[in-house]
Amino acid sequence: MAATSFTAETSVIVCDMQGTVQKYEADAEALFGWTRAEVLGKMNVGSFHVPRNVPTLVPRLLREASVNGKFEEEVTLMRKDGSTFRAVLSVYPVIRDGQQVGFMGRTRPLGPPTAVPVGRLWFQALRAPFLIASIIPVLVGALAAWQIRSAFSAPFFLLCLVGAVFIHLGANMANDAWDFRSGNDANVHHLNPFAGGGRVLIRGVINPKAHLAVALMFLSLGSLIGIFLVTQVGLPLLWLGIFGVAVAYSYVGPPLRLAHHGLGEIAVGIEFGPVTVLGTYFVLARTFDLPAIILSLSLGLLVAGILWINEVPDIPADSAVGKRTLVVRLGVPRATAVFGGLVIAAYAILVLGVIVGGLTPWALVALFGLPLAVKPIQGLRKAGADPHALIPSNAGMILATMATGILLILGLALQTLVPR
């Protein structure tokens, strides 16, 4: 199907300085598969590139076109259906009244597109790289149970891990499903790969009903694992599990739509902190202890920080569909201040936990992640709401959370090796 609509003619696309498409004629429609109604004034030129090139190639080609008057290179481009093709891309600055007002791109395809990558799009819909936000809390909860209570069960640990992954995958897909239905995806005009959701459904390849069904399947499988564990360890786990599944579905899903009411960031912080860490801890240790609660709060604040900074580029799109997140309600200046407080609090609570909460001093190894976490705070202050300038800070917050989690795991593991 892709080959029949492919054109070998050179197509022209014009965009403004932010990359939003302003001119998109019939030849471009035939080449890229998007209609003019879908593109004009709505889509960023980054959408025509493969995702891995968005953070690097796109900013470079726009910069070189502005500085040198022309960018020309053989690149890989992407059609609406996800198929790709090689082309010579030439980009020129658009000058009006002596000022640059945008860019003009000429695309000359070098061959027909690849087959539609249905499998890859399904995998992309899972948003699997973000699973680190659930895997690390499970590992921390398990090591805490061993360090504090000398409690561990390999089968129960694996069930906790698989259950958390299923719930997380279901949440990722359910949130994208409801964002697509609300029109949120169509209002995302930036090319920041860490914000705006997966945006797979807008390509028209995956059936939205099938996509939502798979999301609910993952949530159901995770829930079944949770119910089995409840029968093995007791009712306290049930209340954590109910909250966790409810948040996973209801972040943007009806009827609660937590993110629309400014509750999403708080709910996600509790979900990936206390619920996941303490759920795992209780399954293995059959109780709750203050040091484990402290660890869960620290991780929850960091994961909330990831969501917080990723929401900044989405303020226009979220506002357009009534998704009034806390970041939307606060505005960029105040949201920036709160973000810094969240991140610093995540590390401060570990220090307090060691001083007054019985937490092992080895947990302070995680403080080596603080310098990584400071960089996104500084980056957000400098970039403000600029979605493209924020890309390094969005990536940096994920890196800081991952590094801090790994350091916590290392610290807890070292404590278990110390003679008691």
PDB file of N, CA and C in Angstrom, residues 288-329:
ATOM      1  N   PHE A 288       5.164  -3.714  57.445  1.00  0.00           N
ATOM      2  CA  PHE A 288       5.697  -2.442  56.969  1.00  0.00           C
ATOM      3  C   PHE A 288       6.650  -1.902  58.027  1.00  0.00           C
ATOM      4  N   ASP A 289       7.759  -1.340  57.581  1.00  0.00           N
ATOM      5  CA  ASP A 289       8.738  -0.753  58.494  1.00  0.00           C
ATOM      6  C   ASP A 289       9.072   0.657  58.033  1.00  0.00           C
ATOM      7  N   LEU A 290       9.385   1.532  58.986  1.00  0.00           N
ATOM      8  CA  LEU A 290       9.666   2.936  58.679  1.00  0.00           C
ATOM      9  C   LEU A 290      10.783   3.111  57.659  1.00  0.00           C
ATOM     10  N   PRO A 291      11.921   2.393  57.749  1.00  0.00           N
ATOM     11  CA  PRO A 291      12.969   2.575  56.727  1.00  0.00           C
ATOM     12  C   PRO A 291      12.466   2.302  55.311  1.00  0.00           C
ATOM     13  N   ALA A 292      11.606   1.285  55.163  1.00  0.00           N
ATOM     14  CA  ALA A 292      11.062   0.985  53.838  1.00  0.00           C
ATOM     15  C   ALA A 292      10.148   2.101  53.362  1.00  0.00           C
ATOM     16  N   ILE A 293       9.377   2.678  54.272  1.00  0.00           N
ATOM     17  CA  ILE A 293       8.499   3.803  53.913  1.00  0.00           C
ATOM     18  C   ILE A 293       9.334   4.986  53.433  1.00  0.00           C
ATOM     19  N   ILE A 294      10.439   5.252  54.106  1.00  0.00           N
ATOM     20  CA  ILE A 294      11.323   6.355  53.722  1.00  0.00           C
ATOM     21  C   ILE A 294      11.888   6.132  52.323  1.00  0.00           C
ATOM     22  N   LEU A 295      12.348   4.918  52.051  1.00  0.00           N
ATOM     23  CA  LEU A 295      12.871   4.598  50.724  1.00  0.00           C
ATOM     24  C   LEU A 295      11.788   4.800  49.660  1.00  0.00           C
ATOM     25  N   SER A 296      10.575   4.382  49.981  1.00  0.00           N
ATOM     26  CA  SER A 296       9.489   4.497  48.999  1.00  0.00           C
ATOM     27  C   SER A 296       9.153   5.955  48.699  1.00  0.00           C
ATOM     28  N   LEU A 297       9.193   6.813  49.712  1.00  0.00           N
ATOM     29  CA  LEU A 297       8.903   8.227  49.497  1.00  0.00           C
ATOM     30  C   LEU A 297       9.964   8.892  48.625  1.00  0.00           C
ATOM     31  N   SER A 298      11.221   8.538  48.843  1.00  0.00           N
ATOM     32  CA  SER A 298      12.306   9.115  48.044  1.00  0.00           C
ATOM     33  C   SER A 298      12.147   8.766  46.572  1.00  0.00           C
ATOM     34  N   LEU A 299      11.913   7.483  46.279  1.00  0.00           N
ATOM     35  CA  LEU A 299      11.742   7.071  44.884  1.00  0.00           C
ATOM     36  C   LEU A 299      10.481   7.675  44.278  1.00  0.00           C
ATOM     37  N   GLY A 300       9.418   7.762  45.077  1.00  0.00           N
ATOM     38  CA  GLY A 300       8.184   8.356  44.570  1.00  0.00           C
ATOM     39  C   GLY A 300       8.361   9.803  44.156  1.00  0.00           C
ATOM     40  N   LEU A 301       9.121  10.559  44.935  1.00  0.00           N
ATOM     41  CA  LEU A 301       9.376  11.961  44.594  1.00  0.00           C
ATOM     42  C   LEU A 301      10.172  12.072  43.298  1.00  0.00           C
ATOM     43  N   LEU A 302      11.147  11.194  43.104  1.00  0.00           N
ATOM     44  CA  LEU A 302      11.959  11.248  41.880  1.00  0.00           C
ATOM     45  C   LEU A 302      11.135  10.901  40.646  1.00  0.00           C
ATOM     46  N   VAL A 303      10.296   9.862  40.754  1.00  0.00           N
ATOM     47  CA  VAL A 303       9.459   9.495  39.602  1.00  0.00           C
ATOM     48  C   VAL A 303       8.447  10.606  39.317  1.00  0.00           C
ATOM     49  N   ALA A 304       7.901  11.209  40.371  1.00  0.00           N
ATOM     50  CA  ALA A 304       7.013  12.361  40.165  1.00  0.00           C
ATOM     51  C   ALA A 304       7.758  13.492  39.469  1.00  0.00           C
ATOM     52  N   GLY A 305       9.057  13.629  39.772  1.00  0.00           N
ATOM     53  CA  GLY A 305       9.872  14.644  39.109  1.00  0.00           C
ATOM     54  C   GLY A 305      10.012  14.397  37.620  1.00  0.00           C
ATOM     55  N   ILE A 306      10.132  13.119  37.227  1.00  0.00           N
ATOM     56  CA  ILE A 306      10.195  12.789  35.793  1.00  0.00           C
ATOM     57  C   ILE A 306       8.921  13.253  35.102  1.00  0.00           C
ATOM     58  N   LEU A 307       7.780  12.873  35.681  1.00  0.00           N
ATOM     59  CA  LEU A 307       6.502  13.272  35.084  1.00  0.00           C
ATOM     60  C   LEU A 307       6.374  14.789  35.052  1.00  0.00           C
ATOM     61  N   TRP A 308       6.790  15.445  36.131  1.00  0.00           N
ATOM     62  CA  TRP A 308       6.640  16.898  36.260  1.00  0.00           C
ATOM     63  C   TRP A 308       7.362  17.638  35.139  1.00  0.00           C
ATOM     64  N   ILE A 309       8.643  17.340  34.942  1.00  0.00           N
ATOM     65  CA  ILE A 309       9.406  18.068  33.927  1.00  0.00           C
ATOM     66  C   ILE A 309       8.969  17.670  32.518  1.00  0.00           C
ATOM     67  N   ASN A 310       8.466  16.422  32.355  1.00  0.00           N
ATOM     68  CA  ASN A 310       7.976  16.011  31.044  1.00  0.00           C
ATOM     69  C   ASN A 310       6.652  16.682  30.684  1.00  0.00           C
ATOM     70  N   GLU A 311       5.932  17.169  31.689  1.00  0.00           N
ATOM     71  CA  GLU A 311       4.664  17.835  31.415  1.00  0.00           C
ATOM     72  C   GLU A 311       4.841  19.278  30.953  1.00  0.00           C
ATOM     73  N   VAL A 312       5.986  19.875  31.215  1.00  0.00           N
ATOM     74  CA  VAL A 312       6.185  21.279  30.858  1.00  0.00           C
ATOM     75  C   VAL A 312       6.028  21.525  29.356  1.00  0.00           C
ATOM     76  N   PRO A 313       6.658  20.728  28.467  1.00  0.00           N
ATOM     77  CA  PRO A 313       6.454  20.979  27.035  1.00  0.00           C
ATOM     78  C   PRO A 313       5.025  20.746  26.576  1.00  0.00           C
ATOM     79  N   ASP A 314       4.243  19.994  27.374  1.00  0.00           N
ATOM     80  CA  ASP A 314       2.882  19.652  26.967  1.00  0.00           C
ATOM     81  C   ASP A 314       1.832  20.637  27.469  1.00  0.00           C
ATOM     82  N   ILE A 315       2.257  21.722  28.097  1.00  0.00           N
ATOM     83  CA  ILE A 315       1.291  22.670  28.657  1.00  0.00           C
ATOM     84  C   ILE A 315       0.282  23.148  27.602  1.00  0.00           C
ATOM     85  N   PRO A 316       0.700  23.572  26.393  1.00  0.00           N
ATOM     86  CA  PRO A 316      -0.300  24.022  25.406  1.00  0.00           C
ATOM     87  C   PRO A 316      -1.267  22.915  24.999  1.00  0.00           C
ATOM     88  N   ALA A 317      -0.740  21.707  24.750  1.00  0.00           N
ATOM     89  CA  ALA A 317      -1.599  20.599  24.320  1.00  0.00           C
ATOM     90  C   ALA A 317      -2.549  20.184  25.431  1.00  0.00           C
ATOM     91  N   ASP A 318      -2.041  20.108  26.666  1.00  0.00           N
ATOM     92  CA  ASP A 318      -2.896  19.725  27.789  1.00  0.00           C
ATOM     93  C   ASP A 318      -3.984  20.762  28.030  1.00  0.00           C
ATOM     94  N   SER A 319      -3.609  22.033  27.973  1.00  0.00           N
ATOM     95  CA  SER A 319      -4.580  23.104  28.194  1.00  0.00           C
ATOM     96  C   SER A 319      -5.685  23.076  27.147  1.00  0.00           C
ATOM     97  N   ALA A 320      -5.328  22.728  25.913  1.00  0.00           N
ATOM     98  CA  ALA A 320      -6.296  22.752  24.815  1.00  0.00           C
ATOM     99  C   ALA A 320      -7.421  21.746  24.994  1.00  0.00           C
ATOM    100  N   VAL A 321      -7.166  20.653  25.751  1.00  0.00           N
ATOM    101  CA  VAL A 321      -8.201  19.627  25.925  1.00  0.00           C
ATOM    102  C   VAL A 321      -8.700  19.566  27.368  1.00  0.00           C
ATOM    103  N   GLY A 322      -8.405  20.598  28.158  1.00  0.00           N
ATOM    104  CA  GLY A 322      -8.892  20.643  29.525  1.00  0.00           C
ATOM    105  C   GLY A 322      -8.165  19.739  30.487  1.00  0.00           C
ATOM    106  N   LYS A 323      -6.963  19.305  30.119  1.00  0.00           N
ATOM    107  CA  LYS A 323      -6.144  18.458  30.994  1.00  0.00           C
ATOM    108  C   LYS A 323      -5.317  19.388  31.889  1.00  0.00           C
ATOM    109  N   ARG A 324      -5.925  19.795  33.009  1.00  0.00           N
ATOM    110  CA  ARG A 324      -5.318  20.808  33.868  1.00  0.00           C
ATOM    111  C   ARG A 324      -4.440  20.152  34.923  1.00  0.00           C
ATOM    112  N   THR A 325      -3.265  19.726  34.478  1.00  0.00           N
ATOM    113  CA  THR A 325      -2.298  19.144  35.393  1.00  0.00           C
ATOM    114  C   THR A 325      -1.834  20.204  36.389  1.00  0.00           C
ATOM    115  N   LEU A 326      -1.134  19.772  37.427  1.00  0.00           N
ATOM    116  CA  LEU A 326      -0.587  20.745  38.376  1.00  0.00           C
ATOM    117  C   LEU A 326       0.356  21.711  37.683  1.00  0.00           C
ATOM    118  N   VAL A 327       1.126  21.195  36.708  1.00  0.00           N
ATOM    119  CA  VAL A 327       2.060  22.051  35.969  1.00  0.00           C
ATOM    120  C   VAL A 327       1.300  23.113  35.184  1.00  0.00           C
ATOM    121  N   VAL A 328       0.183  22.724  34.559  1.00  0.00           N
ATOM    122  CA  VAL A 328      -0.645  23.695  33.845  1.00  0.00           C
ATOM    123  C   VAL A 328      -1.201  24.733  34.808  1.00  0.00           C
ATOM    124  N   ARG A 329      -1.681  24.288  35.961  1.00  0.00           N
ATOM    125  CA  ARG A 329      -2.298  25.193  36.929  1.00  0.00           C
ATOM    126  C   ARG A 329      -1.286  26.174  37.521  1.00  0.00           C
TER     127      ARG A 329
END
